[in-house]
PDB file of N, CA and C in Angstrom:
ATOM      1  N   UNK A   1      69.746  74.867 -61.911  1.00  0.00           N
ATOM      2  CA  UNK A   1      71.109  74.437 -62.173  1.00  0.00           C
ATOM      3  C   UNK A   1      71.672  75.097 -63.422  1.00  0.00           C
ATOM      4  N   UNK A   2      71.192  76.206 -63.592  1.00  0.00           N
ATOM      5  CA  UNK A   2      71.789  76.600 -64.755  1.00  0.00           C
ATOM      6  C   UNK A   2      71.235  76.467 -66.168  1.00  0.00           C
ATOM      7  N   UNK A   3      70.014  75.518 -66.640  1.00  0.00           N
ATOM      8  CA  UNK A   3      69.565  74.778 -67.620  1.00  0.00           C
ATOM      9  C   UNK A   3      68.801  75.937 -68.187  1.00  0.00           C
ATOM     10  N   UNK A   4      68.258  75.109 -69.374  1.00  0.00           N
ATOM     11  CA  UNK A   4      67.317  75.757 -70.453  1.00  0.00           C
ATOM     12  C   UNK A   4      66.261  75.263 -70.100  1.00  0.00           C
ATOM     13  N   UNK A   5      64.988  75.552 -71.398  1.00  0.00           N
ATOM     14  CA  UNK A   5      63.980  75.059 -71.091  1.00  0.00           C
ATOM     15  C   UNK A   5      63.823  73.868 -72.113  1.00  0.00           C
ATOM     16  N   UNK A   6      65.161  73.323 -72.658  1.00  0.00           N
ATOM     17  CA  UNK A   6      65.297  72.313 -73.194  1.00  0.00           C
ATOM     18  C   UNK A   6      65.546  70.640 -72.262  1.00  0.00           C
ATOM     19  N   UNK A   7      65.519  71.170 -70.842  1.00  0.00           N
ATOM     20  CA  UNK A   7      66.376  69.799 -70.056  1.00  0.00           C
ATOM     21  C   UNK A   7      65.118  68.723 -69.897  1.00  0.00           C
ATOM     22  N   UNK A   8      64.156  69.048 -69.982  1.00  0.00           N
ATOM     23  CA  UNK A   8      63.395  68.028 -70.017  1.00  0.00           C
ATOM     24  C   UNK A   8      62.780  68.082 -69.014  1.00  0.00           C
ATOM     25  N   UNK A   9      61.637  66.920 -68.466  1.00  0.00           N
ATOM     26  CA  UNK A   9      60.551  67.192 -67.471  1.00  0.00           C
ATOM     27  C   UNK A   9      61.073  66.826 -65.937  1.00  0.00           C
ATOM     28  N   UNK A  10      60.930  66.682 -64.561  1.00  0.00           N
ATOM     29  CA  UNK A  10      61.136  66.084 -63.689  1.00  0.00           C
ATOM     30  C   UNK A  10      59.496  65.533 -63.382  1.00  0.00           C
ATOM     31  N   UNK A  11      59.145  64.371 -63.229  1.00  0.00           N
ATOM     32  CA  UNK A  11      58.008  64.301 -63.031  1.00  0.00           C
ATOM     33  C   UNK A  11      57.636  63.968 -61.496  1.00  0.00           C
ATOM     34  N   UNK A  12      58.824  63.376 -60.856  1.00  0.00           N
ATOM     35  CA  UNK A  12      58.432  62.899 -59.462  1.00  0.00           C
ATOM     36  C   UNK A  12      59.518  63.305 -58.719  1.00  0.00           C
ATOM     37  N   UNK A  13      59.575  64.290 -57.376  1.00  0.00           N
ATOM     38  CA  UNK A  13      60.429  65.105 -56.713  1.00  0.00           C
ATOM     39  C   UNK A  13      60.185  64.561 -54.789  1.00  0.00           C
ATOM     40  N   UNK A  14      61.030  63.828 -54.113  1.00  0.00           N
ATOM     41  CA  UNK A  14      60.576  63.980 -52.904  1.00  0.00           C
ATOM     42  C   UNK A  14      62.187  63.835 -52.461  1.00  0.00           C
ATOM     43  N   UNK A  15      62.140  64.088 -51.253  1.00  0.00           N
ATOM     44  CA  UNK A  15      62.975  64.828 -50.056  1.00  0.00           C
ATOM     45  C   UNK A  15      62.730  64.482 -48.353  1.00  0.00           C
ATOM     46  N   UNK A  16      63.081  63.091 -47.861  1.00  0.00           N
ATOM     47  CA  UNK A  16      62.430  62.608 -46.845  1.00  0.00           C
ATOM     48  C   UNK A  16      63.772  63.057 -46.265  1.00  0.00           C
ATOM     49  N   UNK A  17      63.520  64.024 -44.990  1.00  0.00           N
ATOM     50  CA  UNK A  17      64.928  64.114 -43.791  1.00  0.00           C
ATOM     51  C   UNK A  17      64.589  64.051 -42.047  1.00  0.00           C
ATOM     52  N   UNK A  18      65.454  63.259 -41.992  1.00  0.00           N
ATOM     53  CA  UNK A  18      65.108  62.540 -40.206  1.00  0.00           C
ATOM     54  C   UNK A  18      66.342  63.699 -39.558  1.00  0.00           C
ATOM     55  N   UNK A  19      65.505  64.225 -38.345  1.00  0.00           N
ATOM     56  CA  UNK A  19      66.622  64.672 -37.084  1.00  0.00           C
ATOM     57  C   UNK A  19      66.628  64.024 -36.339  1.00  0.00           C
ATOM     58  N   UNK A  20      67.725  64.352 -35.371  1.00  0.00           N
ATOM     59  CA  UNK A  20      68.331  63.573 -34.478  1.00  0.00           C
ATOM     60  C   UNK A  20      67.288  64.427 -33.307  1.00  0.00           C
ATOM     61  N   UNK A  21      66.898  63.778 -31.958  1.00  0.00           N
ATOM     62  CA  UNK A  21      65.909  64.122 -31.597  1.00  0.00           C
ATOM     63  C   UNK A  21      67.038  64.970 -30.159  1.00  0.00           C
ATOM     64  N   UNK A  22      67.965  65.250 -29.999  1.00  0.00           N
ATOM     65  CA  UNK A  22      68.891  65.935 -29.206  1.00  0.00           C
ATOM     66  C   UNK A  22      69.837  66.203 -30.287  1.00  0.00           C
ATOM     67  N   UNK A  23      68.762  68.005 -30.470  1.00  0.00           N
ATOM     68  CA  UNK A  23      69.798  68.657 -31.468  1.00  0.00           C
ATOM     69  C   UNK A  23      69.551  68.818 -32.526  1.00  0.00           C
ATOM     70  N   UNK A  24      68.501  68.312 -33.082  1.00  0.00           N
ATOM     71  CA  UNK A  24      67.689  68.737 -34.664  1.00  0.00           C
ATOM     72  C   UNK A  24      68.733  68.570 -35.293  1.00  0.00           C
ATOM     73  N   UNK A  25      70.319  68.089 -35.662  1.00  0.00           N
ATOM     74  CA  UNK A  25      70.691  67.782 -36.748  1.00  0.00           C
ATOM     75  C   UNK A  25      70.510  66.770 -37.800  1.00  0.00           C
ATOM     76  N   UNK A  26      70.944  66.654 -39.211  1.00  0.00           N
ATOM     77  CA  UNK A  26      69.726  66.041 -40.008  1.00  0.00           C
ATOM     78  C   UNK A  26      70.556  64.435 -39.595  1.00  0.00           C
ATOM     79  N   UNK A  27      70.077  63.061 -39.679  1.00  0.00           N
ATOM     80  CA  UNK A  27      70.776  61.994 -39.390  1.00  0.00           C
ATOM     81  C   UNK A  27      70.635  60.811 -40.567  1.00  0.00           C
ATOM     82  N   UNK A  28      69.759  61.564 -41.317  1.00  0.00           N
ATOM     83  CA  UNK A  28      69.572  60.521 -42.359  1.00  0.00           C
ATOM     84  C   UNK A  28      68.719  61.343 -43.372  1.00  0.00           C
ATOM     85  N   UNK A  29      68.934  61.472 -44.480  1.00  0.00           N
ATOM     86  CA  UNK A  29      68.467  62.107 -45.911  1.00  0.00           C
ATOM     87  C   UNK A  29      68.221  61.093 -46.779  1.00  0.00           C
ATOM     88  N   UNK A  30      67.195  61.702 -47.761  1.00  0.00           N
ATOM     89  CA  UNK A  30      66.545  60.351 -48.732  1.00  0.00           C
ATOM     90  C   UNK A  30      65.926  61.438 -50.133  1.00  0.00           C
ATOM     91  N   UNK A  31      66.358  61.321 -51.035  1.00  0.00           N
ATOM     92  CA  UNK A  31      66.019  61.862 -51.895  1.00  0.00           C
ATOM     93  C   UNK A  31      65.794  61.201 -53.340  1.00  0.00           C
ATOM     94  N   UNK A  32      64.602  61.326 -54.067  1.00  0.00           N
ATOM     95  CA  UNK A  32      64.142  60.767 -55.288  1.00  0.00           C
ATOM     96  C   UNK A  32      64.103  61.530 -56.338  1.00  0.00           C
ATOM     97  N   UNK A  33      64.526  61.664 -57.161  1.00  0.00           N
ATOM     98  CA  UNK A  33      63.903  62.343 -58.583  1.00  0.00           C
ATOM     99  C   UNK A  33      63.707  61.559 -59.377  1.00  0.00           C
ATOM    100  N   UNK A  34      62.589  61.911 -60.652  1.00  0.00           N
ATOM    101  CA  UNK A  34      62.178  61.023 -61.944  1.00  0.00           C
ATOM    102  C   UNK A  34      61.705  62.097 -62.797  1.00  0.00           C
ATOM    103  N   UNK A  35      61.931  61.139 -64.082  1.00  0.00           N
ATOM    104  CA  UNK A  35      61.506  62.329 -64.728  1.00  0.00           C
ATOM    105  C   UNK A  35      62.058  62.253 -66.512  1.00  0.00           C
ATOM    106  N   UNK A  36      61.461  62.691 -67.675  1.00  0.00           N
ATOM    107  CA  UNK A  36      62.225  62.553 -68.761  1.00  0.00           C
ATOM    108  C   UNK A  36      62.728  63.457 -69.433  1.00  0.00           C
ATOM    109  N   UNK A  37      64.515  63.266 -70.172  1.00  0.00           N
ATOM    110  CA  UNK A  37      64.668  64.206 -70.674  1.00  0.00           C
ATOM    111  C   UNK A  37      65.078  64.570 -71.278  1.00  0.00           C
ATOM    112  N   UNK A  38      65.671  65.390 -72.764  1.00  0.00           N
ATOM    113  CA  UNK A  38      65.614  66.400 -73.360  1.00  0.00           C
ATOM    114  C   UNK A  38      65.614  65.505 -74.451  1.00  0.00           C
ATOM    115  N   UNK A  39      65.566  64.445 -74.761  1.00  0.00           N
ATOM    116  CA  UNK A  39      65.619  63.050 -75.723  1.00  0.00           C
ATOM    117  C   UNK A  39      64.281  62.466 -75.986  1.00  0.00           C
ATOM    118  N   UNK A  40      63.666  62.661 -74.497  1.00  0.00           N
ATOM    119  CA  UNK A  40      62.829  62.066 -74.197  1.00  0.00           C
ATOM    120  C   UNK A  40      62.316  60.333 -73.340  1.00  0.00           C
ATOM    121  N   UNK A  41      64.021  60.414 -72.819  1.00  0.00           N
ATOM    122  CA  UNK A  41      64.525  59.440 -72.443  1.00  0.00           C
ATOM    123  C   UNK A  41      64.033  59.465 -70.865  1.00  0.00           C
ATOM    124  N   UNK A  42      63.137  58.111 -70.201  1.00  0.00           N
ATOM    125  CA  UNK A  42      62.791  58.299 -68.851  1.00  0.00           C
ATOM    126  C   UNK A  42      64.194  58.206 -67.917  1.00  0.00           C
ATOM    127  N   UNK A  43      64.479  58.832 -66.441  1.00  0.00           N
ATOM    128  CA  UNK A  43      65.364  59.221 -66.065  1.00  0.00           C
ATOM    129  C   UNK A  43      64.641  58.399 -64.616  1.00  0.00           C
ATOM    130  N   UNK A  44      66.076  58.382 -63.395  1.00  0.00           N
ATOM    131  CA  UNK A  44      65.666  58.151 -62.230  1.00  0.00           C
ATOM    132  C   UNK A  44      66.790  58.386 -61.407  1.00  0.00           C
ATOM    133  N   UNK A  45      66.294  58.986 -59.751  1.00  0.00           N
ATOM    134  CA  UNK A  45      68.314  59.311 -59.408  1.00  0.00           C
ATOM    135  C   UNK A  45      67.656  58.555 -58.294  1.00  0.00           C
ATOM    136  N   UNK A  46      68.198  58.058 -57.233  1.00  0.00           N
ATOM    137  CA  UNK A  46      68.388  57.792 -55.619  1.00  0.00           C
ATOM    138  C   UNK A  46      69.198  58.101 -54.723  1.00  0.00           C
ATOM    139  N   UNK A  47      69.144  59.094 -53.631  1.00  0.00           N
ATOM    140  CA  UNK A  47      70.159  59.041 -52.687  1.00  0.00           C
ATOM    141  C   UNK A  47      69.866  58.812 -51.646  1.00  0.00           C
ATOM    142  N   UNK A  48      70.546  57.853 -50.686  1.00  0.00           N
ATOM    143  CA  UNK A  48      70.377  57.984 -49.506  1.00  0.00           C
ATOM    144  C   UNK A  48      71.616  57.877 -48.344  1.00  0.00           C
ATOM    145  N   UNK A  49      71.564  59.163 -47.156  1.00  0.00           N
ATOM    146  CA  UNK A  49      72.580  59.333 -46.414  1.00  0.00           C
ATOM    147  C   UNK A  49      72.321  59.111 -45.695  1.00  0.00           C
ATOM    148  N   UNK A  50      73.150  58.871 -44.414  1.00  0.00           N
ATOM    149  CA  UNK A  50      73.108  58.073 -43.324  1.00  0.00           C
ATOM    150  C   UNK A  50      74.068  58.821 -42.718  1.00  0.00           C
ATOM    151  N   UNK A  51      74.012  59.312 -41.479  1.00  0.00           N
ATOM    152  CA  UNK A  51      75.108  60.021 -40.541  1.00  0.00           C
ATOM    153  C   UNK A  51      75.020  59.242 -39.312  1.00  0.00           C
ATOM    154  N   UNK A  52      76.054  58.257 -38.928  1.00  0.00           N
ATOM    155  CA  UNK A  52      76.535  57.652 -38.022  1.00  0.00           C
ATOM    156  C   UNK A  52      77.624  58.423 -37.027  1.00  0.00           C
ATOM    157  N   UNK A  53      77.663  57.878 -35.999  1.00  0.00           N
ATOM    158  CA  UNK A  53      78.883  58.277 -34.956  1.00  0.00           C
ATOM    159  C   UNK A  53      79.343  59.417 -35.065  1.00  0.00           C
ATOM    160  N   UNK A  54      78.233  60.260 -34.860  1.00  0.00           N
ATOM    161  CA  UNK A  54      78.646  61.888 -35.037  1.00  0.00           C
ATOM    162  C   UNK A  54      79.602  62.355 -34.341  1.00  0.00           C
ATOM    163  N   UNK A  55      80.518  63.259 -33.871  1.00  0.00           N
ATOM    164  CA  UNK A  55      81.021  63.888 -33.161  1.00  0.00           C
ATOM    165  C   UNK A  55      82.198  62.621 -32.389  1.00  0.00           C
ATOM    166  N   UNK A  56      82.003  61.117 -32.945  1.00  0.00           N
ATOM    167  CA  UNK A  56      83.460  60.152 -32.372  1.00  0.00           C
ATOM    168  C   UNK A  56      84.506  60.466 -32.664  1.00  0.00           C
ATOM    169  N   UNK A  57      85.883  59.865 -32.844  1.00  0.00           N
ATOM    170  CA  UNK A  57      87.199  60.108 -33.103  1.00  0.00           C
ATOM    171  C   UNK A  57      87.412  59.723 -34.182  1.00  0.00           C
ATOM    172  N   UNK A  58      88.214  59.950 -35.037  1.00  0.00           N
ATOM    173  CA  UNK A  58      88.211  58.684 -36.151  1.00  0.00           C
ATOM    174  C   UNK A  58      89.709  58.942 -36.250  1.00  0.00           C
ATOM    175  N   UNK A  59      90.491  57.633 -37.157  1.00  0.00           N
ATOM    176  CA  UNK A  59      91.574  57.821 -37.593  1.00  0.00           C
ATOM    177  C   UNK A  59      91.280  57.092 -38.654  1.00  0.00           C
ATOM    178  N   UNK A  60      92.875  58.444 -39.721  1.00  0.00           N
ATOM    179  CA  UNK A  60      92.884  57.997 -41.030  1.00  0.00           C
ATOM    180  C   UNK A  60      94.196  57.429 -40.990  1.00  0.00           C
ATOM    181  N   UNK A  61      94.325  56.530 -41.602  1.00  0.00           N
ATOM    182  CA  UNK A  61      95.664  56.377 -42.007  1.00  0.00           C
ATOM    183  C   UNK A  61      95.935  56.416 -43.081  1.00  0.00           C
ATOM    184  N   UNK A  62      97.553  56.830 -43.664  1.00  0.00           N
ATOM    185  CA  UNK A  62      97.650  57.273 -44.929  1.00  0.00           C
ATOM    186  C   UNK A  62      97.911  55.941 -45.585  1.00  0.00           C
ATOM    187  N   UNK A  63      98.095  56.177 -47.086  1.00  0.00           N
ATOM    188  CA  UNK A  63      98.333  54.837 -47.845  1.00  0.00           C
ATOM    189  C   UNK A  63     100.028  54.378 -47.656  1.00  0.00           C
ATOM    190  N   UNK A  64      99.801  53.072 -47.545  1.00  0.00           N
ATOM    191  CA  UNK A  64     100.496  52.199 -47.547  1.00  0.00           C
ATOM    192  C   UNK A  64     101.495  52.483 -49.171  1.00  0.00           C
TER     193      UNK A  64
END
C-alpha cells in the first residue's frame, strides 16, 4: 500500500471466499487482519460480504 518499513507488524492474515457453485462467482468474502502498529498499538480489521440476488432487478428511487 505504499508504506514504509515503519507501519508496523500484521501478525494474523486470512481470506475465506465461497463460489457460487453455477458459475464460480465469489458469493460471500471474509477477511481478517491483526496485527501491531507503528506505536505499537495492537490493531484488528473484519470484513464480511455477502452477495445476494445476483443478476435481479432492483429499483432506486431518488430522494424525497
Amino acid at each position: 500500500f505504499g508504506g514504509t518499513e515503519e507501519m508496523g507488524d500484521i501478525d494474523e492474515m486470512s481470506l475465506d471466499m465461497w463460489l457460487a457453485e453455477d458459475g464460480g462467482w465469489p458469493v460471500r468474502l471474509r477477511v481478517h487482519v491483526a496485527g501491531t502498529d507503528e506505536t505499537g498499538q495492537e490493531f484488528e480489521a473484519k470484513l464480511e460480504l455477502d452477495v445476494t440476488d445476483a443478476n435481479e432487478d432492483i429499483e432506486i428511487k431518488p430522494p424525497s
